[in-house]
GROMACS .gro file of C-alpha atoms in nm:
model
  231
    1MET     CA    1   0.001   0.034  -0.006
    2LYS     CA    2   0.080   0.370  -0.049
    3GLY     CA    3   0.048   0.690   0.062
    4GLN     CA    4  -0.346   0.677   0.343
    5SER     CA    5  -0.434   0.370   0.204
    6PHE     CA    6  -0.694   0.216   0.354
    7LEU     CA    7  -0.703  -0.187   0.371
    8ILE     CA    8  -1.053  -0.336   0.578
    9ASP     CA    9  -1.172  -0.677   0.587
   10THR     CA   10  -1.543  -0.619   0.556
   11HIS     CA   11  -1.606  -0.972   0.692
   12VAL     CA   12  -1.471  -1.100   1.049
   13HIS     CA   13  -1.692  -1.287   1.294
   14THR     CA   14  -1.548  -1.358   1.705
   15SER     CA   15  -1.621  -1.627   1.911
   16GLU     CA   16  -1.867  -1.411   2.164
   17VAL     CA   17  -2.150  -1.393   1.973
   18SER     CA   18  -2.063  -1.651   1.661
   19SER     CA   19  -2.104  -1.971   1.777
   20CYS     CA   20  -1.901  -2.111   1.448
   21GLY     CA   21  -1.653  -1.866   1.608
   22LYS     CA   22  -1.292  -2.038   1.721
   23VAL     CA   23  -1.115  -1.667   1.804
   24SER     CA   24  -1.204  -1.383   2.056
   25ALA     CA   25  -1.266  -0.976   1.992
   26VAL     CA   26  -0.952  -0.942   2.131
   27GLU     CA   27  -0.717  -1.190   2.009
   28MET     CA   28  -0.897  -1.155   1.665
   29VAL     CA   29  -0.815  -0.747   1.657
   30ARG     CA   30  -0.464  -0.859   1.806
   31TYR     CA   31  -0.391  -1.029   1.424
   32TYR     CA   32  -0.514  -0.842   1.229
   33LYS     CA   33  -0.382  -0.514   1.341
   34ASP     CA   34  -0.039  -0.775   1.290
   35ALA     CA   35  -0.089  -0.870   1.000
   36GLY     CA   36  -0.083  -0.506   0.893
   37TYR     CA   37  -0.508  -0.391   0.913
   38GLN     CA   38  -0.608  -0.046   0.910
   39GLY     CA   39  -0.962  -0.144   1.008
   40ILE     CA   40  -1.195  -0.452   0.953
   41ILE     CA   41  -1.586  -0.483   1.025
   42ILE     CA   42  -1.750  -0.693   1.257
   43THR     CA   43  -2.051  -0.932   1.074
   44ASP     CA   44  -2.125  -1.134   1.333
   45HIS     CA   45  -2.417  -1.407   1.227
   46TYR     CA   46  -2.759  -1.257   1.293
   47TYR     CA   47  -3.013  -1.526   1.269
   48ASP     CA   48  -3.299  -1.714   1.452
   49GLY     CA   49  -3.135  -1.874   1.639
   50TYR     CA   50  -2.921  -1.738   1.809
   51PHE     CA   51  -3.193  -1.511   1.965
   52GLU     CA   52  -3.421  -1.748   2.047
   53LEU     CA   53  -3.063  -1.966   2.259
   54LEU     CA   54  -3.095  -1.640   2.430
   55GLY     CA   55  -3.430  -1.749   2.548
   56ASP     CA   56  -3.721  -1.529   2.704
   57GLN     CA   57  -3.510  -1.167   2.768
   58PRO     CA   58  -3.630  -0.855   2.667
   59TRP     CA   59  -3.498  -0.733   2.325
   60GLU     CA   60  -3.272  -0.434   2.366
   61THR     CA   61  -3.083  -0.739   2.615
   62LYS     CA   62  -3.098  -0.954   2.343
   63VAL     CA   63  -2.912  -0.657   2.138
   64GLN     CA   64  -2.664  -0.585   2.410
   65LYS     CA   65  -2.524  -1.008   2.401
   66PHE     CA   66  -2.519  -0.972   1.975
   67LEU     CA   67  -2.312  -0.645   2.051
   68SER     CA   68  -2.084  -0.783   2.257
   69GLY     CA   69  -1.790  -0.911   2.028
   70TYR     CA   70  -1.785  -0.571   1.845
   71ARG     CA   71  -1.709  -0.392   2.178
   72ALA     CA   72  -1.490  -0.597   2.253
   73ALA     CA   73  -1.295  -0.580   1.972
   74LEU     CA   74  -1.368  -0.216   1.978
   75GLU     CA   75  -1.275  -0.117   2.279
   76GLU     CA   76  -0.897  -0.371   2.187
   77GLY     CA   77  -0.884  -0.252   1.839
   78GLY     CA   78  -0.928   0.122   2.008
   79ARG     CA   79  -0.599   0.032   2.225
   80ILE     CA   80  -0.331  -0.076   2.003
   81GLY     CA   81  -0.457   0.115   1.658
   82LEU     CA   82  -0.692  -0.066   1.453
   83ARG     CA   83  -1.033   0.055   1.328
   84VAL     CA   84  -1.368  -0.164   1.475
   85MET     CA   85  -1.666  -0.153   1.285
   86LEU     CA   86  -2.018  -0.245   1.343
   87GLY     CA   87  -2.175  -0.509   1.023
   88MET     CA   88  -2.363  -0.821   1.020
   89GLU     CA   89  -2.415  -1.138   0.878
   90LEU     CA   90  -2.818  -1.177   0.807
   91ARG     CA   91  -3.010  -1.474   0.716
   92PHE     CA   92  -3.376  -1.453   0.705
   93HIS     CA   93  -3.612  -1.707   0.800
   94ASP     CA   94  -3.731  -1.823   0.451
   95GLY     CA   95  -3.365  -1.927   0.308
   96VAL     CA   96  -3.007  -2.018   0.419
   97GLU     CA   97  -2.832  -1.721   0.234
   98ASP     CA   98  -2.676  -1.494   0.396
   99TYR     CA   99  -2.647  -1.128   0.345
  100LEU     CA  100  -2.357  -0.894   0.446
  101VAL     CA  101  -2.481  -0.595   0.588
  102TYR     CA  102  -2.303  -0.245   0.613
  103GLY     CA  103  -2.470   0.090   0.777
  104ILE     CA  104  -2.640  -0.036   1.105
  105ASP     CA  105  -2.641   0.096   1.438
  106GLU     CA  106  -2.735  -0.033   1.820
  107ASP     CA  107  -3.042   0.212   1.746
  108PHE     CA  108  -3.126   0.112   1.446
  109LEU     CA  109  -3.133  -0.199   1.600
  110VAL     CA  110  -3.309  -0.195   1.894
  111GLU     CA  111  -3.578   0.027   1.690
  112ASN     CA  112  -3.609  -0.271   1.401
  113PRO     CA  113  -3.582  -0.602   1.610
  114GLU     CA  114  -3.628  -0.968   1.474
  115LEU     CA  115  -3.517  -0.857   1.135
  116TYR     CA  116  -3.450  -1.244   1.010
  117LYS     CA  117  -3.841  -1.244   1.063
  118HIS     CA  118  -3.858  -1.034   0.658
  119THR     CA  119  -3.802  -1.163   0.325
  120LEU     CA  120  -3.474  -0.968   0.131
  121GLU     CA  121  -3.736  -0.799  -0.040
  122SER     CA  122  -3.900  -0.648   0.279
  123PHE     CA  123  -3.577  -0.577   0.418
  124LYS     CA  124  -3.491  -0.388   0.095
  125LYS     CA  125  -3.814  -0.170   0.126
  126LEU     CA  126  -3.719  -0.128   0.474
  127ILE     CA  127  -3.251  -0.009   0.474
  128ASP     CA  128  -3.379   0.160   0.160
  129ASN     CA  129  -3.531   0.474   0.394
  130HIS     CA  130  -3.166   0.486   0.609
  131ASN     CA  131  -2.846   0.467   0.503
  132MET     CA  132  -2.701   0.131   0.484
  133LEU     CA  133  -2.588  -0.136   0.119
  134ILE     CA  134  -2.724  -0.496   0.156
  135PHE     CA  135  -2.405  -0.770  -0.079
  136GLN     CA  136  -2.531  -1.116  -0.097
  137ALA     CA  137  -2.289  -1.365   0.117
  138HIS     CA  138  -2.038  -1.654  -0.103
  139PRO     CA  139  -2.387  -1.712  -0.370
  140PHE     CA  140  -2.201  -1.968  -0.469
  141ARG     CA  141  -2.187  -2.172  -0.185
  142VAL     CA  142  -2.262  -2.491  -0.230
  143GLY     CA  143  -2.654  -2.499  -0.145
  144LEU     CA  144  -2.646  -2.123  -0.202
  145LYS     CA  145  -2.825  -1.979  -0.516
  146PRO     CA  146  -2.830  -1.565  -0.580
  147ALA     CA  147  -3.064  -1.361  -0.490
  148ASP     CA  148  -3.267  -1.145  -0.753
  149PRO     CA  149  -3.041  -0.855  -0.824
  150ASP     CA  150  -3.259  -0.620  -0.757
  151LEU     CA  151  -3.321  -0.660  -0.394
  152LEU     CA  152  -2.912  -0.655  -0.352
  153HIS     CA  153  -2.673  -0.327  -0.429
  154GLY     CA  154  -2.401  -0.575  -0.392
  155VAL     CA  155  -2.190  -0.959  -0.409
  156GLU     CA  156  -1.903  -1.081  -0.195
  157VAL     CA  157  -1.720  -1.168  -0.472
  158PHE     CA  158  -1.403  -1.315  -0.326
  159ASN     CA  159  -1.444  -1.455   0.016
  160GLY     CA  160  -1.127  -1.652   0.098
  161ASN     CA  161  -1.338  -1.870   0.421
  162PRO     CA  162  -1.071  -2.176   0.310
  163ARG     CA  163  -1.292  -2.440   0.427
  164HIS     CA  164  -1.541  -2.361   0.157
  165ASN     CA  165  -1.564  -2.325  -0.219
  166SER     CA  166  -1.772  -2.003  -0.261
  167HIS     CA  167  -1.714  -2.025  -0.612
  168ASN     CA  168  -1.556  -1.717  -0.617
  169ASP     CA  169  -1.518  -1.635  -1.017
  170LEU     CA  170  -1.914  -1.666  -1.059
  171ALA     CA  171  -1.948  -1.446  -0.822
  172TYR     CA  172  -1.797  -1.200  -1.032
  173GLU     CA  173  -1.965  -1.249  -1.249
  174PHE     CA  174  -2.312  -1.280  -1.158
  175ALA     CA  175  -2.181  -0.877  -0.972
  176ALA     CA  176  -2.068  -0.785  -1.353
  177LYS     CA  177  -2.348  -0.882  -1.539
  178ASN     CA  178  -2.603  -0.693  -1.339
  179GLY     CA  179  -2.364  -0.410  -1.280
  180LEU     CA  180  -2.356  -0.510  -0.860
  181LEU     CA  181  -2.128  -0.340  -0.614
  182MET     CA  182  -1.854  -0.530  -0.529
  183ILE     CA  183  -1.693  -0.638  -0.213
  184ALA     CA  184  -1.423  -0.922  -0.038
  185GLY     CA  185  -1.398  -1.034   0.321
  186SER     CA  186  -1.169  -1.315   0.483
  187ASP     CA  187  -1.542  -1.459   0.681
  188ALA     CA  188  -1.269  -1.466   0.957
  189HIS     CA  189  -1.305  -1.738   1.166
  190GLN     CA  190  -1.006  -1.908   1.313
  191PRO     CA  191  -0.653  -1.762   1.304
  192GLN     CA  192  -0.573  -1.899   0.957
  193ASP     CA  193  -0.870  -1.762   0.798
  194VAL     CA  194  -0.724  -1.395   0.911
  195GLY     CA  195  -0.627  -1.170   0.658
  196ARG     CA  196  -0.733  -1.374   0.332
  197ALA     CA  197  -0.897  -1.085   0.094
  198GLY     CA  198  -1.071  -0.719   0.170
  199ILE     CA  199  -1.073  -0.362   0.046
  200CYS     CA  200  -0.809  -0.109  -0.050
  201LEU     CA  201  -0.930   0.231   0.009
  202PRO     CA  202  -0.721   0.524  -0.090
  203HIS     CA  203  -0.808   0.693   0.257
  204PRO     CA  204  -0.822   0.581   0.615
  205ILE     CA  205  -1.242   0.623   0.739
  206CYS     CA  206  -1.358   0.678   1.102
  207SER     CA  207  -1.745   0.456   1.057
  208VAL     CA  208  -1.968   0.186   0.826
  209ARG     CA  209  -2.130   0.505   0.691
  210GLU     CA  210  -1.765   0.633   0.557
  211LEU     CA  211  -1.822   0.323   0.348
  212VAL     CA  212  -2.171   0.279   0.257
  213GLU     CA  213  -2.096   0.699   0.046
  214TYR     CA  214  -1.783   0.573  -0.066
  215TYR     CA  215  -1.946   0.343  -0.258
  216ARG     CA  216  -2.229   0.553  -0.262
  217GLU     CA  217  -2.000   0.767  -0.490
  218PHE     CA  218  -1.773   0.621  -0.612
  219LYS     CA  219  -1.953   0.233  -0.665
  220GLN     CA  220  -1.579  -0.014  -0.686
  221VAL     CA  221  -1.349  -0.061  -0.488
  222GLU     CA  222  -0.988  -0.268  -0.485
  223ILE     CA  223  -1.019  -0.528  -0.388
  224VAL     CA  224  -0.782  -0.781  -0.176
  225ILE     CA  225  -0.623  -1.093  -0.213
  226ASN     CA  226  -0.361  -1.204  -0.012
  227CYS     CA  227  -0.451  -1.579  -0.065
  228GLU     CA  228  -0.536  -1.857  -0.345
  229ASP     CA  229  -0.863  -1.859  -0.472
  230THR     CA  230  -1.054  -2.070  -0.269
  231GLY     CA  231  -1.320  -2.136  -0.654
   0.00000   0.00000   0.00000
């Protein structure tokens, strides 16, 4: 990287919230600092099973638990100098596809409970009233299918998770054919996943809202791949 370029991993999980995660938020931040990244977006899994396991608690309490990994990462990032931002990997009740959502904050999560009860279509209508973007994550993995492109802002065209064949070539072709925004991320759950992919901006950003605004203005970012393609 040159000058003030800003390397971000857009797809990172914490073991505090994502049951498939094997790395704590604090450890994940340290790994990314050591890997030379300037920022990460915590995208823990948001789906019905997670919140149902929390039992009969007020929704706001459940939201606080969902944010626990992000908050721990944010604190450690502030301590060691890594920008930590909030996103989520959302799955709706009527499918097994996953969607990376950028631009959310705590107020939105509290004021709009049980987002997993939406369909992609109804959720897209909801966030059209907010400054948010939705990208389909790894749409060509086995058992998954790409969504109606009219209901997406973009596609994860490179997913670095080494334990899945995400058919990234097909994801890229789908995004390009349909004029969708493109993003890339490591889908980090384990230490060996860290820093496999990301995006690079020409200048630092302080929040995901700034990333959303960048996409809306420039329509594209530099995709960074630090590993052999997983498919």
